[in-house]
JSON list of C-alpha atoms in Angstrom, two decimals:
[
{"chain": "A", "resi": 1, "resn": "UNK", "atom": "CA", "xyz": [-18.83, -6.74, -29.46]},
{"chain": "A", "resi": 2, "resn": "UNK", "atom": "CA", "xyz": [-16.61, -4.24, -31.00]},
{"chain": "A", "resi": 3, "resn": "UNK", "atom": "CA", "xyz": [-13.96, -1.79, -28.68]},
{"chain": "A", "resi": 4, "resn": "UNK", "atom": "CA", "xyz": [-17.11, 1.14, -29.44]},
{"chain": "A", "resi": 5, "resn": "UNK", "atom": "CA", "xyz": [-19.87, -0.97, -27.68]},
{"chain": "A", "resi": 6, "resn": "UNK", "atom": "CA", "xyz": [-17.94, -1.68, -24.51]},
{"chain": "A", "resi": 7, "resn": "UNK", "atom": "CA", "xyz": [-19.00, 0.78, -21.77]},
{"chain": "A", "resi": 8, "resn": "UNK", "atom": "CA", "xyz": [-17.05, 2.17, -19.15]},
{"chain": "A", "resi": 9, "resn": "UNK", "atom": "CA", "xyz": [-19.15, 1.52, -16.02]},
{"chain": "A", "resi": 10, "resn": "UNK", "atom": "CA", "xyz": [-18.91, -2.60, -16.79]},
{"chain": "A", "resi": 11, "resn": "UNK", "atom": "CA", "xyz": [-15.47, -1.49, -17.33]},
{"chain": "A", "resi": 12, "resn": "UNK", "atom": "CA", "xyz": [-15.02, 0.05, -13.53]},
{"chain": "A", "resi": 13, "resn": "UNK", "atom": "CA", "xyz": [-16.95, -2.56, -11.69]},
{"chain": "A", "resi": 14, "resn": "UNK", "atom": "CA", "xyz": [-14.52, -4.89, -12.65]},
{"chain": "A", "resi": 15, "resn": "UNK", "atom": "CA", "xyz": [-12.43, -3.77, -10.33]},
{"chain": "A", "resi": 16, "resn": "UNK", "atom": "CA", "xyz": [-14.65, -4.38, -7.36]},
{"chain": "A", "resi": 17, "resn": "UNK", "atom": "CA", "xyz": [-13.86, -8.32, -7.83]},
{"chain": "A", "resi": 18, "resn": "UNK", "atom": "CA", "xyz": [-10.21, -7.01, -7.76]},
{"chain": "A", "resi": 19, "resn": "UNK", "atom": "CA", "xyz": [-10.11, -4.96, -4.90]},
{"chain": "A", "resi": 20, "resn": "UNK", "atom": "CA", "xyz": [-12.17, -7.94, -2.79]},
{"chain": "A", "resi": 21, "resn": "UNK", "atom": "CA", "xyz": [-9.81, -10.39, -3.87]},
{"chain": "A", "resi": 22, "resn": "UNK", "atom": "CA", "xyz": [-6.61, -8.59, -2.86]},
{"chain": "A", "resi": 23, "resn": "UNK", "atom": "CA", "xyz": [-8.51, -7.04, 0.30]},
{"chain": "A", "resi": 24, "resn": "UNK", "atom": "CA", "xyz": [-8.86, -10.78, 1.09]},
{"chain": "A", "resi": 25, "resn": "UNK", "atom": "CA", "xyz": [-5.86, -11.84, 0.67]},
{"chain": "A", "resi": 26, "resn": "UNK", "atom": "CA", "xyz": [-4.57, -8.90, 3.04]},
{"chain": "A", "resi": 27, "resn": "UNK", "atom": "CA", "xyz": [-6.88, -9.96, 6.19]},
{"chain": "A", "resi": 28, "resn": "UNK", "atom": "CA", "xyz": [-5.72, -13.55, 5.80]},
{"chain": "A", "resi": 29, "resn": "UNK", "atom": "CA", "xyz": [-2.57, -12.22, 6.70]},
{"chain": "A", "resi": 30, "resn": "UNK", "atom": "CA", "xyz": [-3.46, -11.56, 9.92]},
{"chain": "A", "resi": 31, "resn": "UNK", "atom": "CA", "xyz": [-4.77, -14.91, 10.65]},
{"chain": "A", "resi": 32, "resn": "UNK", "atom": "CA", "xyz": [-2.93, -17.22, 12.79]},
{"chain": "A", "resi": 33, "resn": "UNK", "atom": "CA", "xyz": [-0.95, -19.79, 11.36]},
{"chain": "A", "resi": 34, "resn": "UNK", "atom": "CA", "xyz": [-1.03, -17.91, 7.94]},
{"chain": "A", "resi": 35, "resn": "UNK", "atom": "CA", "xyz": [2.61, -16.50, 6.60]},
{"chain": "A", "resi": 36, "resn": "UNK", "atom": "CA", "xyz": [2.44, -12.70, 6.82]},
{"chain": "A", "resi": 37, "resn": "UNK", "atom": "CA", "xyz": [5.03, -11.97, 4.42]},
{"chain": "A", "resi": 38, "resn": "UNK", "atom": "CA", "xyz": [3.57, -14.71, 1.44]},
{"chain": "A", "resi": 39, "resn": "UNK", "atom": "CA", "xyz": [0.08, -14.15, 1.80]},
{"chain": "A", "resi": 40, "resn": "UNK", "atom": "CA", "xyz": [0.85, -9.81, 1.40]},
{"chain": "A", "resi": 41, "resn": "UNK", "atom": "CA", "xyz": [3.37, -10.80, -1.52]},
{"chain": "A", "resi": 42, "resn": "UNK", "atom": "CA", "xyz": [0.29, -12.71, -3.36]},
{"chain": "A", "resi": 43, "resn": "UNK", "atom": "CA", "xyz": [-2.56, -9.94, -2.62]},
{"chain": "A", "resi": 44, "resn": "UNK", "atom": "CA", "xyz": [0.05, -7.84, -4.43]},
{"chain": "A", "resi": 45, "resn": "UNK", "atom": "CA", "xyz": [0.14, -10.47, -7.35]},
{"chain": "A", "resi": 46, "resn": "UNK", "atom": "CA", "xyz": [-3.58, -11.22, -7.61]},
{"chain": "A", "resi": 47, "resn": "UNK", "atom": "CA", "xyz": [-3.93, -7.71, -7.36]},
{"chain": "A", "resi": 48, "resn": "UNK", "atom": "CA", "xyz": [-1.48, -6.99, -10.53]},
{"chain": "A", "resi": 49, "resn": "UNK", "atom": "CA", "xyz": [-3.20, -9.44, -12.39]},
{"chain": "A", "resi": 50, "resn": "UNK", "atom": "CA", "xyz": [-7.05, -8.48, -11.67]},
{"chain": "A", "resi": 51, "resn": "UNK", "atom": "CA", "xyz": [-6.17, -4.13, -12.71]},
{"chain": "A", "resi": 52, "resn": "UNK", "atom": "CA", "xyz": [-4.56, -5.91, -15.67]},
{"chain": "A", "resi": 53, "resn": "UNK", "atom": "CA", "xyz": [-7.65, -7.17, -16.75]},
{"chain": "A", "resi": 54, "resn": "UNK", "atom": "CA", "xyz": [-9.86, -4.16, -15.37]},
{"chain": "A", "resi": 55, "resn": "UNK", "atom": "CA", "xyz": [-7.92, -2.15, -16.73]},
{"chain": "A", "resi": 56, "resn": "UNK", "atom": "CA", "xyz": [-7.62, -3.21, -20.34]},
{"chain": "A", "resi": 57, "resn": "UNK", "atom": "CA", "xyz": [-11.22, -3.45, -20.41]},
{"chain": "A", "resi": 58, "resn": "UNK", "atom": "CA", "xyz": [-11.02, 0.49, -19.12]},
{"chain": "A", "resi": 59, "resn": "UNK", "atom": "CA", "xyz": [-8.93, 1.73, -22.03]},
{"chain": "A", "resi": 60, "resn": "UNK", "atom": "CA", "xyz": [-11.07, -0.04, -24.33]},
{"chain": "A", "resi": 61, "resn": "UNK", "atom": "CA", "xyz": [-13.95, 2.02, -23.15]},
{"chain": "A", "resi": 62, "resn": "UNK", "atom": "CA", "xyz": [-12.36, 5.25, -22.63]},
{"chain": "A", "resi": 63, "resn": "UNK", "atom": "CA", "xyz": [-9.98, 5.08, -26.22]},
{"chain": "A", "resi": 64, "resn": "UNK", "atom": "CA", "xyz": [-11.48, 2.26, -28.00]},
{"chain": "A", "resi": 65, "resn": "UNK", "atom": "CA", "xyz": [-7.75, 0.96, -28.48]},
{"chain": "A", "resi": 66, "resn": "UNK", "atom": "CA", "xyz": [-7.71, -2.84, -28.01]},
{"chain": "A", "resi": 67, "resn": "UNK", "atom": "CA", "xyz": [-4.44, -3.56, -26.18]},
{"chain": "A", "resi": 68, "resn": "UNK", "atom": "CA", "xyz": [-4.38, -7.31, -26.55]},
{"chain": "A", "resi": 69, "resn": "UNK", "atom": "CA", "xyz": [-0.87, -7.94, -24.86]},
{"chain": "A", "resi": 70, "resn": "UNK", "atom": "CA", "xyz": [-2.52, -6.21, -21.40]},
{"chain": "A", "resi": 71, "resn": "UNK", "atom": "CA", "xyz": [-5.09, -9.34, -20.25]},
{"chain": "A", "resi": 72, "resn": "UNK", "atom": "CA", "xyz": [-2.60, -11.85, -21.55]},
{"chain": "A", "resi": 73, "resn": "UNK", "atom": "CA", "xyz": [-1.07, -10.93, -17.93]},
{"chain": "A", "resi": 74, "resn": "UNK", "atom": "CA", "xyz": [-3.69, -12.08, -15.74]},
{"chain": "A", "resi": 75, "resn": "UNK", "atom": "CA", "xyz": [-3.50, -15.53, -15.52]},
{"chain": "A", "resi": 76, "resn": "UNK", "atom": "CA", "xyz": [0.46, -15.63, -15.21]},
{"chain": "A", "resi": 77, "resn": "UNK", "atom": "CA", "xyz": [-0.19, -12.96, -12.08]},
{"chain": "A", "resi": 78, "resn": "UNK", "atom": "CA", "xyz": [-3.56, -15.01, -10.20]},
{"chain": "A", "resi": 79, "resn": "UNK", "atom": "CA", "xyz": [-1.67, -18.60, -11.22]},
{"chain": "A", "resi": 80, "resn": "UNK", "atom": "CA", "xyz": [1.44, -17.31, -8.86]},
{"chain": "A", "resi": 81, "resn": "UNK", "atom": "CA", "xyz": [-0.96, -15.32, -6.48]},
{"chain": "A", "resi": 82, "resn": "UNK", "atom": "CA", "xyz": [-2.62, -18.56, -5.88]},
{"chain": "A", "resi": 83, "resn": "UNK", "atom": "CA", "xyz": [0.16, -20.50, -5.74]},
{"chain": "A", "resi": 84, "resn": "UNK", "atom": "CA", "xyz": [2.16, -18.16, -3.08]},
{"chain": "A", "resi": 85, "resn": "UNK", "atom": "CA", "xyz": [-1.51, -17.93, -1.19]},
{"chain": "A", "resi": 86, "resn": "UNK", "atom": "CA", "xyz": [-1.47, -21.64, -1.01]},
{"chain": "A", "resi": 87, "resn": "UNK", "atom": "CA", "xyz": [2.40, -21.76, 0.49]},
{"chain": "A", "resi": 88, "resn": "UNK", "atom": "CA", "xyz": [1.29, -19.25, 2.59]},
{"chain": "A", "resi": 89, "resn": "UNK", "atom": "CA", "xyz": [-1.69, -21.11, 4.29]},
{"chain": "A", "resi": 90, "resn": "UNK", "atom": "CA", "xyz": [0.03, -24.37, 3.75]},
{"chain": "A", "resi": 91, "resn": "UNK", "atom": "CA", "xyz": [3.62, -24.07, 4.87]},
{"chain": "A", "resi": 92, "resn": "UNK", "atom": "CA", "xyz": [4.11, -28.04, 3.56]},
{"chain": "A", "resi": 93, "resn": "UNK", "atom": "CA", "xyz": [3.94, -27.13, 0.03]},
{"chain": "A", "resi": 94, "resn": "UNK", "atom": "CA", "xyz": [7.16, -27.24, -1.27]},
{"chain": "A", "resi": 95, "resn": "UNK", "atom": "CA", "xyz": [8.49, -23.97, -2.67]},
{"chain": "A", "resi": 96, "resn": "UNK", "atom": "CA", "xyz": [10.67, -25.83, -5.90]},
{"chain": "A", "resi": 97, "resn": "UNK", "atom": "CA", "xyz": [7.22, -27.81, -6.69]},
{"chain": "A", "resi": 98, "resn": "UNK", "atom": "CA", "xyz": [5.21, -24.90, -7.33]},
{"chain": "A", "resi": 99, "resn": "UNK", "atom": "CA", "xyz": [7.77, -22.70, -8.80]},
{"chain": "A", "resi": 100, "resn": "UNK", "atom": "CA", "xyz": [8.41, -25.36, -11.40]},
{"chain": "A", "resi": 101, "resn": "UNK", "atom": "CA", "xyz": [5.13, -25.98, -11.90]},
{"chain": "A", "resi": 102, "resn": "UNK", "atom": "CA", "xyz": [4.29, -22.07, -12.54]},
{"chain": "A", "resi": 103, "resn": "UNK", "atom": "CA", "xyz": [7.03, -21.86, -14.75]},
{"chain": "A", "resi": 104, "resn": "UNK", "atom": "CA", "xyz": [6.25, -25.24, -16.81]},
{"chain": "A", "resi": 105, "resn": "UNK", "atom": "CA", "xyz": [2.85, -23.95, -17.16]},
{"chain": "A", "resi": 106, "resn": "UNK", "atom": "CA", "xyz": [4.12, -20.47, -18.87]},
{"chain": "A", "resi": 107, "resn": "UNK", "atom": "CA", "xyz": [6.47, -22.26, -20.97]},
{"chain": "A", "resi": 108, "resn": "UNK", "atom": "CA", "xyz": [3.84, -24.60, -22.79]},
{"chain": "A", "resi": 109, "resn": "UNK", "atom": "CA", "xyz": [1.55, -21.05, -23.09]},
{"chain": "A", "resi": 110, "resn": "UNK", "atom": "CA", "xyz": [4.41, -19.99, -24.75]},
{"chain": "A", "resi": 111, "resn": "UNK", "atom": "CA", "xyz": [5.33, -22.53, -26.65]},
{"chain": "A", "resi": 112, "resn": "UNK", "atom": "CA", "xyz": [1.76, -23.10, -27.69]},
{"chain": "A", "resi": 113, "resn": "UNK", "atom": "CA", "xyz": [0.52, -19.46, -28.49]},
{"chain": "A", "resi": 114, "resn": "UNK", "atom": "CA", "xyz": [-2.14, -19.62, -25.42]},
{"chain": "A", "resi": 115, "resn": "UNK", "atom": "CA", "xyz": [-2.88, -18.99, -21.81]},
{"chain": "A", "resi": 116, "resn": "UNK", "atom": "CA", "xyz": [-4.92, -22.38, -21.37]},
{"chain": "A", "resi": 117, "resn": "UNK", "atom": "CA", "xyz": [-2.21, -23.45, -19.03]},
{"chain": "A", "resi": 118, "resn": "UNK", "atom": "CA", "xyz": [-1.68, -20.71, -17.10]},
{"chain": "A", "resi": 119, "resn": "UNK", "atom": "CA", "xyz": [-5.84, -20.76, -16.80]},
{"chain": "A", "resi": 120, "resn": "UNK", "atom": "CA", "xyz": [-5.60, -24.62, -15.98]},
{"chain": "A", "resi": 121, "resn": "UNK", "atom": "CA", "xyz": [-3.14, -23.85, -13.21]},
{"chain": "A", "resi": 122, "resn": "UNK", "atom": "CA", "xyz": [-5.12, -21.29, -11.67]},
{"chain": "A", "resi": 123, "resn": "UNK", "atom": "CA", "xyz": [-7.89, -22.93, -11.11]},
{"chain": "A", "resi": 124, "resn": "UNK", "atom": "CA", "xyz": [-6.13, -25.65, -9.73]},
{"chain": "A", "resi": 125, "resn": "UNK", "atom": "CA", "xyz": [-4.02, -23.45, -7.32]},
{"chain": "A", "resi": 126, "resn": "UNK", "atom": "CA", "xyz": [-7.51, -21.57, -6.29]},
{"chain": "A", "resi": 127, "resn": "UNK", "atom": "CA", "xyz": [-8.98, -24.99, -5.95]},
{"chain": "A", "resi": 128, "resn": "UNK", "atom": "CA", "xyz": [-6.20, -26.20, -3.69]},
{"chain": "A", "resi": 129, "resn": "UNK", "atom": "CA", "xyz": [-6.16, -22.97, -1.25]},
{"chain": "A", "resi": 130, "resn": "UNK", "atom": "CA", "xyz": [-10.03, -22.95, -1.27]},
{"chain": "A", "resi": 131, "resn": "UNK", "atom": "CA", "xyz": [-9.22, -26.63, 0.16]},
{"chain": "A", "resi": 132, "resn": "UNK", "atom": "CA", "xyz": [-7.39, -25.51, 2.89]},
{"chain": "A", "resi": 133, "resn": "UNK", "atom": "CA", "xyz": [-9.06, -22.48, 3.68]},
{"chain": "A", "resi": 134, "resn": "UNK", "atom": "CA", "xyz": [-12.04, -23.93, 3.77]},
{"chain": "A", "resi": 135, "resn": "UNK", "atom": "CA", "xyz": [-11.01, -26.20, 7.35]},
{"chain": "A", "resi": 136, "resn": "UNK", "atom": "CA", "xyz": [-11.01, -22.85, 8.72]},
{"chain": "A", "resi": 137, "resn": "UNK", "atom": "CA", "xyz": [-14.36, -21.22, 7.42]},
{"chain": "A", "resi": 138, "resn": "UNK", "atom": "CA", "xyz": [-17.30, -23.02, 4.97]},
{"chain": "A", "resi": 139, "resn": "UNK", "atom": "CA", "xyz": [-17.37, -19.49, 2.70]},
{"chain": "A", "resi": 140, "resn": "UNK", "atom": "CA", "xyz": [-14.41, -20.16, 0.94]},
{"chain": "A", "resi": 141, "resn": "UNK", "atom": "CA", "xyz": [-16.30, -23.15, -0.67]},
{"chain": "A", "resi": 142, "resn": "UNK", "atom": "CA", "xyz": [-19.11, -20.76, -1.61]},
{"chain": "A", "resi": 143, "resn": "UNK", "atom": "CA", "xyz": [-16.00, -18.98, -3.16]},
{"chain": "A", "resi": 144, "resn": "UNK", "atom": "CA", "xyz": [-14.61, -21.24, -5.37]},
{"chain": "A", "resi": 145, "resn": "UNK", "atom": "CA", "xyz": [-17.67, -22.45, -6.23]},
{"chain": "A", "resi": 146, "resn": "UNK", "atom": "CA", "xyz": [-18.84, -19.63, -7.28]},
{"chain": "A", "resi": 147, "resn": "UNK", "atom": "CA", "xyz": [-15.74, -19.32, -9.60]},
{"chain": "A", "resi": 148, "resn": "UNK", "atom": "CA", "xyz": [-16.51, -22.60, -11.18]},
{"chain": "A", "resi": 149, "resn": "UNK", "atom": "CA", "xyz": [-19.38, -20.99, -12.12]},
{"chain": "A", "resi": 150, "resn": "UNK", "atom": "CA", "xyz": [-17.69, -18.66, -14.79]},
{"chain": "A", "resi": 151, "resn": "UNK", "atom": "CA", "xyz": [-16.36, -21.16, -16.49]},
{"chain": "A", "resi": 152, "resn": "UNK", "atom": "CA", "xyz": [-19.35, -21.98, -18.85]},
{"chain": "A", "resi": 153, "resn": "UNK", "atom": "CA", "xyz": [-20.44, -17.83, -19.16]},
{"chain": "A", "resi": 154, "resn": "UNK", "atom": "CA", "xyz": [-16.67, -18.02, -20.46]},
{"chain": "A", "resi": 155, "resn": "UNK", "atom": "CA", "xyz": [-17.63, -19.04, -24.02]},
{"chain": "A", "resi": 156, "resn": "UNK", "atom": "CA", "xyz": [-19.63, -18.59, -26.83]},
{"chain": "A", "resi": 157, "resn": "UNK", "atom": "CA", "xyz": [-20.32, -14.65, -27.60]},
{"chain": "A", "resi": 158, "resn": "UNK", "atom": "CA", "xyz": [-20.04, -12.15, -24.90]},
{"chain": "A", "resi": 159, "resn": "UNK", "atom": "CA", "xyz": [-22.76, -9.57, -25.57]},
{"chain": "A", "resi": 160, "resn": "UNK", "atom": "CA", "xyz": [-22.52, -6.66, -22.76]},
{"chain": "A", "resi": 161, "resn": "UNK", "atom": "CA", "xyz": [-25.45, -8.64, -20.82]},
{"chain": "A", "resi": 162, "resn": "UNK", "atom": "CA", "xyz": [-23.63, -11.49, -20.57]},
{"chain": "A", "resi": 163, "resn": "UNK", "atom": "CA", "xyz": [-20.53, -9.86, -19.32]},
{"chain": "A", "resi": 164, "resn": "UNK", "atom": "CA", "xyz": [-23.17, -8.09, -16.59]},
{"chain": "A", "resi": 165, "resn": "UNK", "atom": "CA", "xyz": [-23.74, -11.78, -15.62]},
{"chain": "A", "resi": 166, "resn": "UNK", "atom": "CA", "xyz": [-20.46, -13.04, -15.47]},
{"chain": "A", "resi": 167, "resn": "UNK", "atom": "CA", "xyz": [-18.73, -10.03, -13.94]},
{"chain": "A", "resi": 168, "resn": "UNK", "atom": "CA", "xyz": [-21.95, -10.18, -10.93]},
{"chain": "A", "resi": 169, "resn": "UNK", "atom": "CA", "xyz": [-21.20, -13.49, -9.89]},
{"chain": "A", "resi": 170, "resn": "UNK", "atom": "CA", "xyz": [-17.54, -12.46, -9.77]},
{"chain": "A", "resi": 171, "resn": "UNK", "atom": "CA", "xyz": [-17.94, -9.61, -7.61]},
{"chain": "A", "resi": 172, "resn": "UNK", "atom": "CA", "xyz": [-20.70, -11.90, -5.33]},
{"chain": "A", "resi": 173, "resn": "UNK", "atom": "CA", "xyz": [-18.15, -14.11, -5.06]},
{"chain": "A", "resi": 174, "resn": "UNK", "atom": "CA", "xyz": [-14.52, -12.47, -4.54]},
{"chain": "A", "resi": 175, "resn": "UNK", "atom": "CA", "xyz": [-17.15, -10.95, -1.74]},
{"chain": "A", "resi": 176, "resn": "UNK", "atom": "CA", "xyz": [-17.65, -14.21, 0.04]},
{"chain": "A", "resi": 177, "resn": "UNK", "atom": "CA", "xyz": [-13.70, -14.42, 0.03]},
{"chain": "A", "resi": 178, "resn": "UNK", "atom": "CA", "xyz": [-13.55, -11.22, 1.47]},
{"chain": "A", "resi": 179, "resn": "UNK", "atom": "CA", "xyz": [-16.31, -11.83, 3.80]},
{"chain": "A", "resi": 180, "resn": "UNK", "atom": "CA", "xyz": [-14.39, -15.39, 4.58]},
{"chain": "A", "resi": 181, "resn": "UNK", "atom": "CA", "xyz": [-11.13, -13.56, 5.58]},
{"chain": "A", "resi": 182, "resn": "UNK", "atom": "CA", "xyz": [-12.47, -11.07, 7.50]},
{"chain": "A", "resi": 183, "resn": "UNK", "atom": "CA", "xyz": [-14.46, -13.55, 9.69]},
{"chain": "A", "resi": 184, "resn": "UNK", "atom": "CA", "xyz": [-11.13, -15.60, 10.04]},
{"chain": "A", "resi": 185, "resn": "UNK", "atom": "CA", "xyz": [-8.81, -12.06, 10.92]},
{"chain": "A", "resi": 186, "resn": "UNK", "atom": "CA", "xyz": [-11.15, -11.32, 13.34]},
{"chain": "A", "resi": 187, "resn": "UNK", "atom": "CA", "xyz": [-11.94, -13.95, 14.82]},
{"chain": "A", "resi": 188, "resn": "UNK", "atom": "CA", "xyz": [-9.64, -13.93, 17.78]},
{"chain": "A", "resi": 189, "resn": "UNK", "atom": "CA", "xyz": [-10.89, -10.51, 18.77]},
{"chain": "A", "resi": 190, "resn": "UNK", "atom": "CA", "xyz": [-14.35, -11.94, 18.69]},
{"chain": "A", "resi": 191, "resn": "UNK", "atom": "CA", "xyz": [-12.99, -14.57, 20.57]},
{"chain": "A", "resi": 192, "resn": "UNK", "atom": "CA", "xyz": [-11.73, -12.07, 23.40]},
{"chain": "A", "resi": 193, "resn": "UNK", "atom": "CA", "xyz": [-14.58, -10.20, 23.40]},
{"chain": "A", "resi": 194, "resn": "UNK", "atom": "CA", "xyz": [-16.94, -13.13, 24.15]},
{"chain": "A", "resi": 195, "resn": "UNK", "atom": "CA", "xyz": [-14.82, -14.38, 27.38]},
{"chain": "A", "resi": 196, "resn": "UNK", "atom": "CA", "xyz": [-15.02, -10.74, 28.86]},
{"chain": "A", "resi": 197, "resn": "UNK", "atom": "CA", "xyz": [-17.30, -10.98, 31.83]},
{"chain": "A", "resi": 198, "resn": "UNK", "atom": "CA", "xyz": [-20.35, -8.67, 31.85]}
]
């Protein structure tokens, strides 16, 4: 599919994933237990990341300029989104474990020409805070499953349909993390409004 083909709306509702993801990562902020400052410091990074994507995809449709260097960010940004998320839920994780590991992983993309690492860690880290999250509400299974589920759309040719299909499920599913986060912010509220006597 050349840079003319690519149209704008599949362009713009690629941010929609985005804007769930980071909106998640914002309400689990508010949950108990969760570290305020880490979880809003990886929204911000997973939300870097996604417009990076989104938003090459954009300029392709509105210019036709292929700016190849703008994606290459994403998986650096939603590796160490995850990976701050996960500290953030999990206050064992050591902080010197997962910033060497972040940084080991961007030095062998480096070193190799490709972002196979940085995709390798992401999933992991998303893996690992779908994990833990997932003690606190079953959605963020559907989640991650869900993102497992882009994995084999991934490869072979991407014809606009099959970009339709992958960028759907993405969207259904950043919604369930959404959906998950929101049930868990609120759910003290919820709480308090059930033990109010009528």
């Amino acid at each position: 599919m050349s840079p003319e083909e690519y149209p704008l709306v599949l362009a713009l509702e690629d941010f929609v994933p985005v804007a769930f993801t980071t909106a998640g990562a914002l309400l689990l902020a508010r949950v108990d237990g969760v570290d305020t400052r880490l979880a809003r410091i990886a929204a911000l990074l997973l939300g870097i990341g996604g417009v990076a994507k989104a938003g090459w995809k954009t300029i392709i449709a509105t210019t036709h300029v292929d700016l190849w260097m703008v994606p290459l960010a994403l998986f650096p940004f939603l590796a160490a989104g995850f990976l701050v998320l996960l500290k953030a839920i999990e206050p064992r994780v050591p902080v010197p474990a997962i910033a060497g590991l972040w940084m080991a992983c961007l030095g062998t993309a480096f070193a190799i020409g490709d972002t196979l690492p940085m995709l390798i860690l992401t999933i992991a880290a998303s893996t690992a805070a779908a994990v833990v999250l997932s003690r606190r509400h079953k959605l963020f299974i559907v989640w991650i499953i869900g993102q497992y589920a882009l994995g084999p759309l991934s490869s072979g040719e991407q014809t606009i349909a099959r970009q339709w299909v992958e960028q759907s499920i993405n969207t259904v599913s950043q919604g369930m993390f959404l959906l998950a986060a929101w049930r868990l912010a609120t759910l003290r509220d919820r709480q308090r409004r059930q033990e109010i006597p009528s």
